[in-house]
Structure formats: C-alpha cells, structure tokens
PDB file of C-alpha atoms in Angstrom:
ATOM      1  CA  MET A   1     -32.355  10.406  -2.240  1.00 64.00           C
ATOM      2  CA  ARG A   2     -29.489  12.365  -3.750  1.00 73.00           C
ATOM      3  CA  LYS A   3     -28.625  13.979  -0.420  1.00 83.00           C
ATOM      4  CA  LEU A   4     -28.736  10.591   1.292  1.00 84.00           C
ATOM      5  CA  PHE A   5     -26.414   9.122  -1.328  1.00 84.00           C
ATOM      6  CA  GLU A   6     -23.947  11.997  -1.028  1.00 85.00           C
ATOM      7  CA  GLN A   7     -23.896  11.624   2.751  1.00 91.00           C
ATOM      8  CA  GLU A   8     -23.322   7.871   2.575  1.00 91.00           C
ATOM      9  CA  LEU A   9     -20.561   8.327  -0.001  1.00 91.00           C
ATOM     10  CA  LYS A  10     -18.915  10.972   2.198  1.00 93.00           C
ATOM     11  CA  GLU A  11     -19.022   8.597   5.163  1.00 95.00           C
ATOM     12  CA  LEU A  12     -17.534   5.803   3.046  1.00 94.00           C
ATOM     13  CA  LEU A  13     -14.595   7.990   2.046  1.00 94.00           C
ATOM     14  CA  GLU A  14     -14.076   9.032   5.660  1.00 96.00           C
ATOM     15  CA  GLU A  15     -13.970   5.371   6.730  1.00 97.00           C
ATOM     16  CA  LEU A  16     -11.516   4.617   3.931  1.00 96.00           C
ATOM     17  CA  GLU A  17      -9.319   7.402   5.269  1.00 96.00           C
ATOM     18  CA  ILE A  18      -9.449   5.775   8.718  1.00 97.00           C
ATOM     19  CA  LEU A  19      -8.402   2.440   7.208  1.00 98.00           C
ATOM     20  CA  GLY A  20      -5.476   4.188   5.540  1.00 97.00           C
ATOM     21  CA  ARG A  21      -4.349   5.575   8.895  1.00 98.00           C
ATOM     22  CA  MET A  22      -4.594   2.105  10.427  1.00 98.00           C
ATOM     23  CA  VAL A  23      -2.306   0.721   7.721  1.00 98.00           C
ATOM     24  CA  ASP A  24       0.098   3.650   8.051  1.00 98.00           C
ATOM     25  CA  ASP A  25       0.340   2.930  11.777  1.00 98.00           C
ATOM     26  CA  GLN A  26       1.194  -0.696  10.992  1.00 98.00           C
ATOM     27  CA  TRP A  27       3.795   0.542   8.516  1.00 97.00           C
ATOM     28  CA  GLY A  28       5.492   2.701  11.153  1.00 97.00           C
ATOM     29  CA  LYS A  29       5.602  -0.174  13.633  1.00 97.00           C
ATOM     30  CA  THR A  30       7.018  -2.498  10.981  1.00 97.00           C
ATOM     31  CA  MET A  31       9.847  -0.097  10.156  1.00 96.00           C
ATOM     32  CA  GLN A  32      10.595   0.426  13.839  1.00 96.00           C
ATOM     33  CA  ALA A  33      10.688  -3.330  14.427  1.00 95.00           C
ATOM     34  CA  LEU A  34      13.009  -3.778  11.445  1.00 94.00           C
ATOM     35  CA  GLN A  35      15.365  -1.061  12.649  1.00 92.00           C
ATOM     36  CA  THR A  36      15.473  -2.224  16.276  1.00 91.00           C
ATOM     37  CA  GLY A  37      14.948  -5.966  15.971  1.00 90.00           C
ATOM     38  CA  ASP A  38      11.917  -5.684  18.271  1.00 93.00           C
ATOM     39  CA  VAL A  39      10.259  -9.087  17.857  1.00 95.00           C
ATOM     40  CA  LYS A  40       7.398  -8.209  20.233  1.00 96.00           C
ATOM     41  CA  LEU A  41       6.507  -5.174  18.155  1.00 97.00           C
ATOM     42  CA  ALA A  42       6.655  -7.288  14.997  1.00 97.00           C
ATOM     43  CA  ALA A  43       4.264  -9.794  16.592  1.00 97.00           C
ATOM     44  CA  GLU A  44       1.907  -6.905  17.427  1.00 98.00           C
ATOM     45  CA  VAL A  45       1.842  -5.953  13.746  1.00 98.00           C
ATOM     46  CA  VAL A  46       0.995  -9.527  12.758  1.00 97.00           C
ATOM     47  CA  ARG A  47      -1.892  -9.652  15.245  1.00 97.00           C
ATOM     48  CA  GLY A  48      -3.164  -6.251  14.126  1.00 97.00           C
ATOM     49  CA  ASP A  49      -3.616  -7.396  10.537  1.00 97.00           C
ATOM     50  CA  ARG A  50      -6.917  -9.081  11.418  1.00 97.00           C
ATOM     51  CA  GLU A  51      -8.443  -5.722  12.399  1.00 97.00           C
ATOM     52  CA  ILE A  52      -7.463  -4.280   9.017  1.00 97.00           C
ATOM     53  CA  ASP A  53      -8.962  -7.268   7.208  1.00 97.00           C
ATOM     54  CA  ASN A  54     -12.229  -6.868   9.101  1.00 97.00           C
ATOM     55  CA  LYS A  55     -12.395  -3.140   8.334  1.00 97.00           C
ATOM     56  CA  GLU A  56     -11.730  -3.776   4.646  1.00 97.00           C
ATOM     57  CA  GLN A  57     -14.556  -6.322   4.478  1.00 97.00           C
ATOM     58  CA  GLU A  58     -16.932  -3.930   6.244  1.00 97.00           C
ATOM     59  CA  LEU A  59     -16.203  -1.142   3.760  1.00 97.00           C
ATOM     60  CA  GLU A  60     -16.493  -3.510   0.831  1.00 96.00           C
ATOM     61  CA  ARG A  61     -20.030  -4.359   1.970  1.00 96.00           C
ATOM     62  CA  GLU A  62     -20.824  -0.643   2.188  1.00 95.00           C
ATOM     63  CA  CYS A  63     -19.611  -0.099  -1.378  1.00 94.00           C
ATOM     64  CA  LEU A  64     -21.785  -2.930  -2.707  1.00 93.00           C
ATOM     65  CA  SER A  65     -24.756  -1.627  -0.752  1.00 90.00           C
ATOM     66  CA  LEU A  66     -24.370   1.838  -2.278  1.00 89.00           C
ATOM     67  CA  ILE A  67     -24.305   0.347  -5.769  1.00 87.00           C
ATOM     68  CA  ALA A  68     -27.285  -1.911  -5.160  1.00 85.00           C
ATOM     69  CA  LEU A  69     -29.534   0.484  -3.254  1.00 80.00           C
ATOM     70  CA  GLN A  70     -28.659   3.918  -4.635  1.00 74.00           C
ATOM     71  CA  GLN A  71     -27.969   3.024  -8.285  1.00 73.00           C
ATOM     72  CA  PRO A  72     -25.299   5.732  -8.795  1.00 72.00           C
ATOM     73  CA  MET A  73     -24.590   7.087 -12.241  1.00 79.00           C
ATOM     74  CA  ALA A  74     -21.427   7.927 -14.195  1.00 78.00           C
ATOM     75  CA  LYS A  75     -18.747   9.552 -12.010  1.00 80.00           C
ATOM     76  CA  ASP A  76     -20.375   8.464  -8.752  1.00 87.00           C
ATOM     77  CA  LEU A  77     -20.314   4.867  -9.943  1.00 88.00           C
ATOM     78  CA  ARG A  78     -16.659   5.241 -10.949  1.00 89.00           C
ATOM     79  CA  THR A  79     -15.890   6.567  -7.472  1.00 91.00           C
ATOM     80  CA  ILE A  80     -17.465   3.571  -5.747  1.00 92.00           C
ATOM     81  CA  ALA A  81     -15.835   1.127  -8.175  1.00 91.00           C
ATOM     82  CA  ALA A  82     -12.482   2.794  -7.500  1.00 94.00           C
ATOM     83  CA  CYS A  83     -13.119   2.547  -3.737  1.00 95.00           C
ATOM     84  CA  LEU A  84     -13.548  -1.215  -4.097  1.00 96.00           C
ATOM     85  CA  LYS A  85     -10.226  -1.463  -5.920  1.00 95.00           C
ATOM     86  CA  VAL A  86      -8.453   0.865  -3.500  1.00 97.00           C
ATOM     87  CA  LEU A  87      -9.723  -1.153  -0.549  1.00 97.00           C
ATOM     88  CA  THR A  88      -7.936  -4.181  -1.967  1.00 97.00           C
ATOM     89  CA  ASP A  89      -4.672  -2.274  -2.380  1.00 97.00           C
ATOM     90  CA  VAL A  90      -4.867  -0.765   1.104  1.00 98.00           C
ATOM     91  CA  GLU A  91      -5.586  -4.154   2.658  1.00 97.00           C
ATOM     92  CA  ARG A  92      -2.633  -5.666   0.810  1.00 97.00           C
ATOM     93  CA  GLU A  93      -0.373  -2.931   2.121  1.00 98.00           C
ATOM     94  CA  GLY A  94      -1.409  -4.101   5.584  1.00 97.00           C
ATOM     95  CA  ASP A  95      -0.806  -7.717   4.593  1.00 98.00           C
ATOM     96  CA  GLN A  96       2.713  -6.904   3.524  1.00 97.00           C
ATOM     97  CA  CYS A  97       3.464  -5.126   6.780  1.00 98.00           C
ATOM     98  CA  ALA A  98       2.380  -8.370   8.462  1.00 98.00           C
ATOM     99  CA  ASP A  99       4.492 -10.432   6.039  1.00 97.00           C
ATOM    100  CA  VAL A 100       7.604  -8.407   6.842  1.00 97.00           C
ATOM    101  CA  SER A 101       6.852  -8.662  10.547  1.00 97.00           C
ATOM    102  CA  GLU A 102       6.409 -12.432  10.343  1.00 96.00           C
ATOM    103  CA  ILE A 103       9.911 -12.692   8.908  1.00 95.00           C
ATOM    104  CA  LEU A 104      11.192 -10.502  11.739  1.00 94.00           C
ATOM    105  CA  CYS A 105       9.546 -12.826  14.269  1.00 94.00           C
ATOM    106  CA  THR A 106      11.886 -15.625  13.187  1.00 88.00           C
ATOM    107  CA  GLY A 107      14.768 -13.622  14.665  1.00 79.00           C
ATOM    108  CA  GLY A 108      17.129 -14.516  11.839  1.00 78.00           C
ATOM    109  CA  ILE A 109      17.490 -11.071  10.248  1.00 84.00           C
ATOM    110  CA  ASN A 110      21.007  -9.686   9.991  1.00 80.00           C
ATOM    111  CA  ALA A 111      20.525  -6.133  11.267  1.00 78.00           C
ATOM    112  CA  GLU A 112      24.108  -5.251  10.296  1.00 81.00           C
ATOM    113  CA  SER A 113      23.653  -6.271   6.659  1.00 88.00           C
ATOM    114  CA  PRO A 114      24.646  -3.597   4.115  1.00 90.00           C
ATOM    115  CA  LEU A 115      21.285  -4.305   2.447  1.00 93.00           C
ATOM    116  CA  MET A 116      19.381  -2.890   5.405  1.00 94.00           C
ATOM    117  CA  ARG A 117      19.878   0.789   4.568  1.00 94.00           C
ATOM    118  CA  ASP A 118      18.425   0.476   1.070  1.00 96.00           C
ATOM    119  CA  ILE A 119      15.535  -1.687   2.290  1.00 96.00           C
ATOM    120  CA  LEU A 120      14.608   0.875   4.934  1.00 96.00           C
ATOM    121  CA  GLU A 121      14.761   3.595   2.292  1.00 97.00           C
ATOM    122  CA  MET A 122      12.464   1.526   0.055  1.00 97.00           C
ATOM    123  CA  LEU A 123       9.961   1.242   2.891  1.00 97.00           C
ATOM    124  CA  GLU A 124      10.204   4.960   3.663  1.00 97.00           C
ATOM    125  CA  VAL A 125       9.665   6.004   0.036  1.00 98.00           C
ATOM    126  CA  SER A 126       6.804   3.524  -0.392  1.00 98.00           C
ATOM    127  CA  ARG A 127       5.196   4.781   2.802  1.00 98.00           C
ATOM    128  CA  GLY A 128       5.423   8.361   1.562  1.00 97.00           C
ATOM    129  CA  MET A 129       3.804   7.312  -1.715  1.00 98.00           C
ATOM    130  CA  PHE A 130       1.014   5.554   0.172  1.00 98.00           C
ATOM    131  CA  ARG A 131       0.303   8.570   2.366  1.00 97.00           C
ATOM    132  CA  ARG A 132       0.196  10.891  -0.633  1.00 97.00           C
ATOM    133  CA  ALA A 133      -1.985   8.456  -2.589  1.00 97.00           C
ATOM    134  CA  MET A 134      -4.546   8.273   0.215  1.00 97.00           C
ATOM    135  CA  GLU A 135      -4.620  12.066   0.405  1.00 96.00           C
ATOM    136  CA  VAL A 136      -4.986  12.466  -3.340  1.00 96.00           C
ATOM    137  CA  PHE A 137      -7.835   9.960  -3.397  1.00 94.00           C
ATOM    138  CA  LEU A 138      -9.789  12.577  -1.462  1.00 92.00           C
ATOM    139  CA  THR A 139      -8.509  15.709  -3.252  1.00 93.00           C
ATOM    140  CA  ARG A 140      -8.653  14.117  -6.753  1.00 93.00           C
ATOM    141  CA  ASP A 141      -5.541  15.973  -7.911  1.00 95.00           C
ATOM    142  CA  VAL A 142      -4.628  14.180 -11.150  1.00 94.00           C
ATOM    143  CA  GLN A 143      -1.219  15.861 -11.505  1.00 94.00           C
ATOM    144  CA  GLU A 144      -0.289  14.824  -7.981  1.00 96.00           C
ATOM    145  CA  ALA A 145      -1.492  11.284  -8.714  1.00 95.00           C
ATOM    146  CA  GLU A 146       0.767  11.119 -11.771  1.00 95.00           C
ATOM    147  CA  GLU A 147       3.721  12.360  -9.695  1.00 96.00           C
ATOM    148  CA  ILE A 148       3.117   9.602  -7.129  1.00 96.00           C
ATOM    149  CA  CYS A 149       3.214   7.038  -9.909  1.00 95.00           C
ATOM    150  CA  ARG A 150       6.564   8.360 -11.110  1.00 95.00           C
ATOM    151  CA  MET A 151       7.978   7.962  -7.588  1.00 96.00           C
ATOM    152  CA  ASP A 152       7.665   4.202  -7.995  1.00 96.00           C
ATOM    153  CA  ASP A 153      10.790   4.323 -10.162  1.00 97.00           C
ATOM    154  CA  VAL A 154      12.773   5.275  -7.045  1.00 97.00           C
ATOM    155  CA  VAL A 155      11.550   2.165  -5.224  1.00 97.00           C
ATOM    156  CA  ASP A 156      12.224  -0.048  -8.248  1.00 97.00           C
ATOM    157  CA  ASN A 157      15.763   1.276  -8.640  1.00 97.00           C
ATOM    158  CA  LEU A 158      16.491   0.647  -4.966  1.00 97.00           C
ATOM    159  CA  PHE A 159      15.099  -2.875  -5.316  1.00 97.00           C
ATOM    160  CA  ALA A 160      17.361  -3.559  -8.277  1.00 97.00           C
ATOM    161  CA  LYS A 161      20.324  -2.301  -6.237  1.00 97.00           C
ATOM    162  CA  VAL A 162      19.436  -4.604  -3.324  1.00 96.00           C
ATOM    163  CA  ILE A 163      19.337  -7.576  -5.689  1.00 95.00           C
ATOM    164  CA  ARG A 164      22.736  -6.702  -7.180  1.00 94.00           C
ATOM    165  CA  ASP A 165      24.312  -6.150  -3.769  1.00 93.00           C
ATOM    166  CA  ALA A 166      22.859  -9.393  -2.429  1.00 91.00           C
ATOM    167  CA  ALA A 167      24.178 -11.343  -5.412  1.00 89.00           C
ATOM    168  CA  GLU A 168      27.647  -9.945  -4.749  1.00 89.00           C
ATOM    169  CA  GLY A 169      27.550 -10.466  -0.983  1.00 84.00           C
ATOM    170  CA  LEU A 170      25.808 -13.816  -0.560  1.00 81.00           C
ATOM    171  CA  PRO A 171      28.793 -16.030  -1.467  1.00 80.00           C
ATOM    172  CA  SER A 172      30.859 -14.609   1.409  1.00 81.00           C
ATOM    173  CA  SER A 173      28.015 -14.070   3.897  1.00 77.00           C
ATOM    174  CA  THR A 174      28.107 -15.862   7.260  1.00 78.00           C
ATOM    175  CA  ASN A 175      24.291 -15.599   7.499  1.00 80.00           C
ATOM    176  CA  ALA A 176      23.019 -16.529   4.061  1.00 82.00           C
ATOM    177  CA  MET A 177      19.456 -17.275   5.191  1.00 86.00           C
ATOM    178  CA  GLY A 178      19.302 -13.917   6.960  1.00 86.00           C
ATOM    179  CA  GLU A 179      20.284 -12.240   3.701  1.00 88.00           C
ATOM    180  CA  VAL A 180      17.614 -14.214   1.821  1.00 90.00           C
ATOM    181  CA  ASP A 181      15.040 -13.014   4.369  1.00 92.00           C
ATOM    182  CA  LEU A 182      16.118  -9.441   3.655  1.00 94.00           C
ATOM    183  CA  LEU A 183      15.609 -10.054  -0.060  1.00 94.00           C
ATOM    184  CA  LEU A 184      12.058 -11.197   0.693  1.00 95.00           C
ATOM    185  CA  ILE A 185      11.466  -8.042   2.727  1.00 96.00           C
ATOM    186  CA  ALA A 186      12.815  -5.956  -0.157  1.00 97.00           C
ATOM    187  CA  LYS A 187      10.335  -7.620  -2.497  1.00 97.00           C
ATOM    188  CA  TYR A 188       7.485  -6.828  -0.129  1.00 97.00           C
ATOM    189  CA  ALA A 189       8.672  -3.199   0.014  1.00 97.00           C
ATOM    190  CA  GLU A 190       8.705  -3.067  -3.786  1.00 97.00           C
ATOM    191  CA  ARG A 191       5.154  -4.401  -3.946  1.00 97.00           C
ATOM    192  CA  MET A 192       4.058  -1.813  -1.384  1.00 97.00           C
ATOM    193  CA  GLY A 193       5.181   0.892  -3.776  1.00 97.00           C
ATOM    194  CA  ASP A 194       3.183  -0.801  -6.526  1.00 97.00           C
ATOM    195  CA  HIS A 195       0.000  -0.754  -4.455  1.00 97.00           C
ATOM    196  CA  ALA A 196       0.462   2.952  -3.715  1.00 97.00           C
ATOM    197  CA  THR A 197       0.810   3.506  -7.465  1.00 97.00           C
ATOM    198  CA  ASN A 198      -2.404   1.559  -8.050  1.00 96.00           C
ATOM    199  CA  ILE A 199      -4.290   3.841  -5.655  1.00 96.00           C
ATOM    200  CA  ALA A 200      -3.026   6.923  -7.496  1.00 96.00           C
ATOM    201  CA  GLU A 201      -4.053   5.405 -10.830  1.00 95.00           C
ATOM    202  CA  TRP A 202      -7.625   5.001  -9.575  1.00 94.00           C
ATOM    203  CA  VAL A 203      -7.746   8.731  -8.879  1.00 93.00           C
ATOM    204  CA  ILE A 204      -6.997   9.335 -12.541  1.00 93.00           C
ATOM    205  CA  TYR A 205      -9.742   6.870 -13.471  1.00 91.00           C
ATOM    206  CA  ILE A 206     -12.344   8.692 -11.353  1.00 90.00           C
ATOM    207  CA  GLU A 207     -11.538  12.042 -12.937  1.00 90.00           C
ATOM    208  CA  THR A 208     -11.018  10.953 -16.552  1.00 87.00           C
ATOM    209  CA  GLY A 209     -12.914   7.689 -16.962  1.00 81.00           C
ATOM    210  CA  THR A 210      -9.706   6.064 -18.229  1.00 81.00           C
ATOM    211  CA  HIS A 211      -7.570   3.750 -16.115  1.00 79.00           C
ATOM    212  CA  PRO A 212      -3.894   4.304 -17.008  1.00 76.00           C
ATOM    213  CA  ASP A 213      -1.094   1.778 -16.556  1.00 74.00           C
ATOM    214  CA  LEU A 214       1.655   3.873 -14.976  1.00 68.00           C
ATOM    215  CA  ASN A 215       3.182   1.029 -12.980  1.00 67.00           C
ATOM    216  CA  HIS A 216       6.292  -0.210 -14.756  1.00 55.00           C
ATOM    217  CA  SER A 217       7.733  -2.092 -11.808  1.00 45.00           C
ATOM    218  CA  GLU A 218       7.587  -5.455 -13.502  1.00 44.00           C
ATOM    219  CA  GLU A 219       9.982  -4.464 -16.272  1.00 41.00           C
ATOM    220  CA  GLY A 220      13.334  -6.123 -15.747  1.00 38.00           C
ATOM    221  CA  ILE A 221      12.598  -7.115 -12.152  1.00 39.00           C
ATOM    222  CA  PRO A 222      12.178 -10.773 -11.297  1.00 37.00           C
ATOM    223  CA  GLU A 223       9.130 -11.982  -9.389  1.00 36.00           C
TER     224      GLU A 223
END
C-alpha cells in the first residue's frame, strides 16, 4: 500500500508540473500578444483557459481520492493539502492570463503608453517567480521559496510606480480608457506575483508544518 501511495503521489506531482507548463505557455502568449497587439493570439489564450480549468479539476479529484483512499499521515497529508492549494493558485494564474487577453481583444490598448514598459516588466518578473515556485514545489528548497517570496516586492514596487505614472498622465491622455485598461492589466500582473508567492509559501508549509504569511502586497496598494 505504501509503494502504491508513493507512486500515485509521484504521478500527481508530475501532472501538477504539466499544468504549470501549460500556464507558463499561456503566460508567454499573453506577453507576446501584449507586446505586438496580436488580437488573434490573445483570443487563443482566452480559449485555452478552459483546458487549464479542466486539468485543475482533474487533479483536484486525484488529490481528494488520495486522501480518502490512502489515508496519508503527517507530511504526506501536508503535501496533498498543499497540492490542493497550489492547484488553485496555478489555475488563477491561467485565469489572469485570460483576463489580460480579454482586455487585449477589445483592441483599445495604447501600445505606445509609457506604462507599457513597467507592466511588461511586472509580467516578466511574476512569470520568473511562478517558474521558480513550481520548481521549488518539487525540490522543497525552503531558502529558495523564501527568496521567491521576497521577489514579490519588486512586482509591488513596479505596480505602485504604474499607479503614480497613470495618475500623472491620465489628465492629458488622448486615450483615457486605454490607459485604464492598462491599469487593470497591471493589477492582474500584481496578483500573478501574489499567486507565485502563495505557491512558495506552501513549500515552507510542507517542510515545516507552519504556513507563513510572506505576501505583503496588500500593504499600501489599493484593490
């Protein structure tokens, strides 16, 4: 029974890794669509979100089955519980790629906006955090997990800068709604960093039994 459980848990983690790659692929397409204004590519991202949702639901059922049928103890139970939480964060990363892409599909984005550079950097940093968090969920490196959490400050600082720059530029903008859309995209990018932080925090929980709160993104930043 123990060998069967270990094999099923290994397969679950492998499938979670596949889901992470699916989301990362969506992330890359979203950034490309934002940089190029490719509405067709953005629409492809929106359509692809259903596949991610289905995969997340499938893995959630596998987690619940492992708990119900194998009755794991202690650290194994923490691992499966963390998988359930991580699945939610990974799926939401995919949702936010779709949210950004839906905005792009309206065709009203101002690609020449001075906000664009910082927003793209936010997405790039958040994507790097997500990739590292998915890797560390397998390696269980607590120090690396803590470093990922600290990287969220970079995303938050960029978000605060976008808000300040938008407040200064909106009164004279000739495309105010396009600038507002960019602010929405910036908020999605900020949340994507938060979800990557959440994944890293669950690594710490698996290894220590304590779930830390290392996500300080809400401090001083409006919802």
